Coordinates of C-alpha atoms in Angstrom, one line a residue:
M295 CA -173.8 -196.0 49.0
I296 CA -170.3 -194.5 48.6
I297 CA -169.8 -195.3 45.0
V298 CA -173.1 -193.9 44.1
E299 CA -172.2 -190.8 46.0
Q300 CA -168.9 -190.3 44.1
L301 CA -170.9 -190.9 40.9
I302 CA -173.0 -187.8 41.5
N303 CA -169.8 -185.9 42.5
G304 CA -168.5 -186.9 39.0
L305 CA -171.5 -186.0 37.2
A306 CA -171.5 -182.5 39.1
L307 CA -168.2 -181.8 38.0
G308 CA -168.7 -183.5 34.6
G309 CA -171.7 -181.1 34.2
V310 CA -169.3 -178.1 34.5
Y311 CA -166.9 -179.4 32.1
A312 CA -169.8 -180.0 29.5
L313 CA -171.1 -176.6 29.8
I314 CA -167.5 -175.3 28.8
A315 CA -167.3 -178.1 26.1
L316 CA -170.5 -176.8 24.7
G317 CA -169.5 -173.5 24.3
F318 CA -166.3 -174.3 22.7
T319 CA -168.2 -176.9 20.3
L320 CA -170.8 -174.4 19.5
I321 CA -168.2 -171.8 18.4
F322 CA -166.3 -174.4 16.4
G323 CA -169.3 -175.8 14.5
V324 CA -170.0 -172.3 13.4
L325 CA -166.6 -170.9 12.5
R326 CA -164.6 -173.9 12.3
L327 CA -162.3 -172.2 14.7
F328 CA -160.5 -173.7 17.9
H329 CA -161.2 -170.9 20.4
I330 CA -158.2 -171.5 22.1
S331 CA -158.9 -168.8 24.5
H332 CA -162.1 -170.1 25.6
G333 CA -160.8 -171.2 28.9
D334 CA -159.3 -167.8 29.6
V335 CA -162.7 -166.2 29.0
L336 CA -163.7 -168.3 31.7
M337 CA -161.0 -167.3 34.0
F338 CA -161.2 -163.6 33.4
S339 CA -165.1 -163.6 33.8
G340 CA -164.4 -165.3 37.3
Y341 CA -162.4 -162.6 38.5
V342 CA -164.6 -160.0 37.4
L343 CA -167.3 -161.6 38.8
I344 CA -165.9 -162.1 42.4
S345 CA -164.8 -158.6 42.2
I346 CA -168.4 -157.4 41.7
V347 CA -170.3 -160.2 43.9
I348 CA -167.5 -160.6 46.9
F349 CA -165.7 -157.2 46.7
G350 CA -168.4 -155.0 45.4
F351 CA -172.1 -155.7 46.6
G352 CA -171.5 -158.5 48.9
H353 CA -173.4 -162.0 49.0
L354 CA -176.0 -162.1 46.3
P355 CA -178.5 -164.8 45.7
F356 CA -176.8 -167.6 43.7
W357 CA -179.3 -167.6 40.7
L358 CA -178.5 -163.8 40.3
V359 CA -174.6 -164.7 40.4
L360 CA -175.0 -167.3 37.9
L361 CA -177.0 -165.0 35.5
L362 CA -174.2 -162.3 36.1
A363 CA -171.5 -164.5 35.3
M364 CA -173.4 -165.5 32.0
A365 CA -173.6 -162.2 31.1
I366 CA -170.1 -161.2 31.8
A367 CA -168.7 -164.0 29.9
A368 CA -170.9 -163.0 26.8
V369 CA -169.6 -159.4 26.7
L370 CA -166.0 -160.5 27.2
G371 CA -166.7 -163.1 24.5
I372 CA -168.0 -160.8 22.0
G373 CA -165.0 -158.4 22.6
V374 CA -162.6 -161.2 21.9
E375 CA -164.3 -162.0 18.8
R376 CA -164.3 -158.5 17.7
I377 CA -160.8 -157.8 18.2
A378 CA -159.0 -161.1 18.1
F379 CA -160.8 -163.1 15.4
R380 CA -162.8 -160.9 13.2
P381 CA -159.7 -159.2 11.5
Y382 CA -158.7 -162.6 10.5
R383 CA -161.6 -164.5 9.4
K384 CA -160.7 -164.9 6.0
S385 CA -156.8 -165.7 6.8
E386 CA -155.1 -168.9 6.8
A387 CA -156.3 -171.1 9.7
I388 CA -153.0 -171.0 11.7
I389 CA -153.6 -167.1 11.9
P390 CA -156.8 -167.1 14.2
L391 CA -155.1 -169.9 16.2
I392 CA -152.2 -167.9 16.7
S393 CA -154.4 -164.9 17.6
G394 CA -156.3 -166.8 20.3
I395 CA -152.9 -167.8 21.8
G396 CA -152.1 -164.1 22.1
V397 CA -155.5 -163.3 23.8
S398 CA -154.9 -166.2 26.0
L399 CA -151.7 -164.7 27.2
I400 CA -152.9 -161.1 27.4
L401 CA -156.0 -162.2 29.8
Q402 CA -153.6 -164.2 32.0
N403 CA -151.2 -161.3 32.3
L404 CA -154.1 -158.9 32.8
A405 CA -155.3 -161.0 35.6
M406 CA -152.0 -161.5 37.3
I407 CA -151.6 -157.3 37.0
I408 CA -154.8 -156.6 38.3
W409 CA -155.8 -159.1 40.8
G410 CA -152.2 -160.6 41.4
P411 CA -150.4 -163.9 40.6
G412 CA -151.6 -165.7 43.7
Q413 CA -154.6 -167.7 44.4
I414 CA -157.8 -165.9 45.6
N415 CA -160.0 -167.9 47.9
Y416 CA -163.7 -167.0 48.3
R417 CA -167.2 -168.4 49.0
L418 CA -170.2 -168.3 47.0
E419 CA -173.3 -169.4 49.0
V420 CA -176.1 -171.6 47.2
G421 CA -178.5 -171.3 50.2
I422 CA -179.0 -175.1 50.4
G423 CA -177.9 -177.4 52.9
N424 CA -176.8 -181.3 52.5
L425 CA -179.4 -183.5 51.2
N426 CA -180.1 -187.3 52.6
F427 CA -182.1 -189.8 50.6
G428 CA -182.2 -193.0 52.5
G429 CA -178.5 -192.9 53.6
L430 CA -177.4 -191.3 50.4
Q431 CA -175.9 -187.8 51.1
I432 CA -175.4 -185.3 48.5
T433 CA -174.0 -181.9 49.4
G434 CA -176.1 -178.8 48.6
I435 CA -173.5 -177.3 46.6
R436 CA -173.2 -180.4 44.2
A437 CA -177.0 -180.7 44.0
V438 CA -177.3 -177.2 43.0
I439 CA -174.6 -177.7 40.4
L440 CA -176.1 -180.6 38.7
V441 CA -179.7 -179.3 38.6
S442 CA -178.1 -176.1 37.4
C443 CA -176.1 -177.9 34.5
I444 CA -179.4 -179.8 33.5
L445 CA -181.2 -176.7 33.5
I446 CA -178.8 -174.8 31.5
M447 CA -178.2 -177.6 28.9
A448 CA -181.6 -178.3 28.4
A449 CA -182.4 -174.6 27.8
F450 CA -179.5 -174.6 25.4
N451 CA -180.6 -177.6 23.5
Y452 CA -184.3 -176.0 23.2
W453 CA -182.9 -172.9 21.9
L454 CA -180.5 -174.4 19.4
F455 CA -183.2 -176.9 18.0
K456 CA -186.4 -175.4 18.5
T457 CA -186.2 -171.4 18.0
R458 CA -185.4 -169.6 14.8
T459 CA -182.0 -168.2 16.0
G460 CA -180.9 -171.7 16.8
R461 CA -182.0 -173.0 13.2
A462 CA -180.4 -170.1 11.7
I463 CA -177.1 -171.1 13.7
R464 CA -177.3 -174.5 12.4
A465 CA -178.0 -173.5 8.9
T466 CA -174.7 -171.4 8.9
A467 CA -172.7 -174.0 10.6
S468 CA -173.9 -176.4 8.0
D469 CA -173.6 -174.1 4.7
P470 CA -172.7 -170.4 5.3
Q471 CA -173.0 -169.7 1.7
T472 CA -176.7 -170.8 1.4
A473 CA -177.8 -169.6 4.5
S474 CA -176.6 -166.0 3.7
M475 CA -178.6 -166.3 0.3
M476 CA -181.7 -167.2 2.5
G477 CA -181.2 -164.0 4.1
I478 CA -179.4 -165.2 7.3
R479 CA -177.0 -162.4 8.4
P480 CA -173.7 -164.4 9.0
E481 CA -172.0 -161.6 11.1
W482 CA -175.0 -161.5 13.6
I483 CA -174.9 -165.3 13.7
I484 CA -171.1 -165.1 14.7
I485 CA -171.7 -162.5 17.2
I486 CA -174.7 -164.5 18.9
T487 CA -172.5 -167.7 18.9
F488 CA -169.7 -166.1 20.6
A489 CA -172.2 -164.4 23.1
V490 CA -174.1 -167.8 23.8
G491 CA -170.8 -170.2 23.8
S492 CA -169.0 -167.5 26.4
S493 CA -171.9 -167.5 28.5
L494 CA -171.9 -171.1 28.9
A495 CA -168.3 -170.7 30.0
G496 CA -169.5 -167.9 32.5
A497 CA -172.1 -170.2 33.9
A498 CA -169.4 -172.8 34.5
T499 CA -166.9 -170.1 36.4
A500 CA -169.8 -169.4 38.6
L501 CA -170.5 -173.2 39.3
M502 CA -166.7 -174.1 39.9
G503 CA -166.8 -170.9 42.3
A504 CA -169.4 -172.5 44.3
L505 CA -167.6 -175.7 44.4
Y506 CA -163.8 -174.9 45.0
G507 CA -164.1 -171.2 46.0
A508 CA -160.8 -170.3 44.4
I509 CA -159.5 -168.7 41.2
Y510 CA -155.9 -168.2 39.8
P511 CA -154.5 -166.8 36.4
G512 CA -153.9 -170.6 35.4
L513 CA -157.2 -171.7 35.7
G514 CA -158.0 -170.7 32.3
F515 CA -155.6 -173.0 30.8
S516 CA -156.7 -175.9 32.8
M517 CA -160.2 -175.6 32.1
G518 CA -159.6 -174.9 28.5
L519 CA -157.7 -178.0 28.2
K520 CA -160.7 -180.1 29.7
A521 CA -163.2 -178.6 27.6
F522 CA -161.2 -179.5 24.4
A523 CA -160.5 -183.2 25.9
A524 CA -164.3 -183.4 26.6
S525 CA -165.1 -182.2 23.2
I526 CA -162.7 -184.7 21.4
L527 CA -163.6 -187.6 23.8
G528 CA -167.3 -187.2 22.8
G529 CA -166.6 -186.2 19.2
L530 CA -165.5 -182.7 17.8
G531 CA -168.4 -180.8 16.5
S532 CA -171.1 -182.9 18.2
M533 CA -173.2 -181.0 21.0
T534 CA -174.4 -184.4 22.4
G535 CA -170.7 -185.6 22.2
A536 CA -169.6 -182.3 24.1
I537 CA -172.2 -183.4 27.0
V538 CA -171.1 -186.9 27.1
G539 CA -167.4 -186.3 26.9
G540 CA -167.7 -183.7 29.9
L541 CA -169.7 -186.0 32.2
L542 CA -167.6 -189.1 31.0
L543 CA -164.5 -186.9 32.0
G544 CA -165.9 -185.4 35.5
V545 CA -166.7 -189.0 36.6
L546 CA -163.3 -190.4 35.4
E547 CA -161.6 -187.6 37.3
V548 CA -163.7 -188.1 40.6
L549 CA -163.3 -191.8 40.6
T550 CA -159.5 -191.7 40.1
A551 CA -159.1 -189.2 42.9
S552 CA -161.3 -191.2 45.3
Y553 CA -160.1 -194.8 44.7
I554 CA -156.5 -194.6 43.1
N555 CA -154.8 -191.3 43.9
V556 CA -155.8 -187.6 43.4
A557 CA -152.3 -186.6 41.8
Y558 CA -153.3 -189.0 39.1
Q559 CA -156.5 -187.9 38.0
D560 CA -156.0 -185.7 35.2
A561 CA -153.0 -188.3 34.0
I562 CA -155.4 -191.3 34.0
A563 CA -158.3 -189.5 32.6
M564 CA -156.2 -188.3 29.6
A565 CA -155.0 -191.8 29.2
I566 CA -158.4 -193.2 28.9
L567 CA -158.9 -190.4 26.3
I568 CA -156.2 -191.3 24.3
G569 CA -157.2 -195.0 24.4
V570 CA -160.9 -194.3 23.4
L571 CA -159.5 -192.2 20.3
L572 CA -157.3 -195.1 19.6
L573 CA -160.4 -197.4 19.0
R574 CA -162.7 -194.4 17.6
P575 CA -160.8 -191.8 16.2
N576 CA -163.9 -189.7 15.7
G577 CA -164.7 -189.9 19.4
I578 CA -167.7 -191.7 21.2
M579 CA -170.4 -190.3 19.1
G580 CA -168.5 -191.1 16.0
K581 CA -169.9 -189.1 13.5
S582 CA -168.5 -186.6 10.7
V583 CA -168.4 -182.8 11.9
E584 CA -170.6 -181.8 8.9
E585 CA -173.6 -183.9 10.3
K586 CA -173.4 -182.7 14.0
L587 CA -174.8 -179.2 14.1

């Protein structure tokens, strides 16, 4: 039963990674842009969230906290795109990348100035106790995280593949010029892409807050790196690959921490990532970027 519990814990953590990786992949798929500050949008949104929820209104229902986190991150993501990426959209690819690094540094330093450089500990209640199924015990927090991740990813998948806006986004990702000729407004598509992609990071920051109850300025770099690794592992540009890569990365980290050493969980997970890419350079899904959105 212990191994099953660890797998569930890994899937819960991997679900959070998958949400971040989905947002990263969505933005990359439409703009061919490595949103290097994606993790710091998550971090800064988390600080704003706990300032409102913990220090402002007190404890709120977790579903409301989750929606609030997604809204905060969506607004921040749109602001980042308007200020840091829009002016350089037609520049060489290295220019937006440098701009993204600048945004990361600005958000990290703003977080240190406003909230301090140290770690802030807090508590987000999910309102559910531990669950037992025939000797199998699942903590309420991880059950809520796993269910939330499944519901959010299902809603995202429906939105992307079944709605008019989602089809417009996929058309823009496939061929921006043809999409524009068919009446699709690329400017609005870009705004929607950043809003939705960032909102997924916002959902992740709320779920991570419930799981760990801690935030610090360097969290964005760490989570951004995990999102990038999950995207590469699953296949850069693939939505399904982002989910698979995130889940696999979470399971690998939990199993490494449980059965080897917690100090090696990041190193071993990255070593496996390198090994997979040596065998399958395009990632697990193994398709070219143009075919994935």
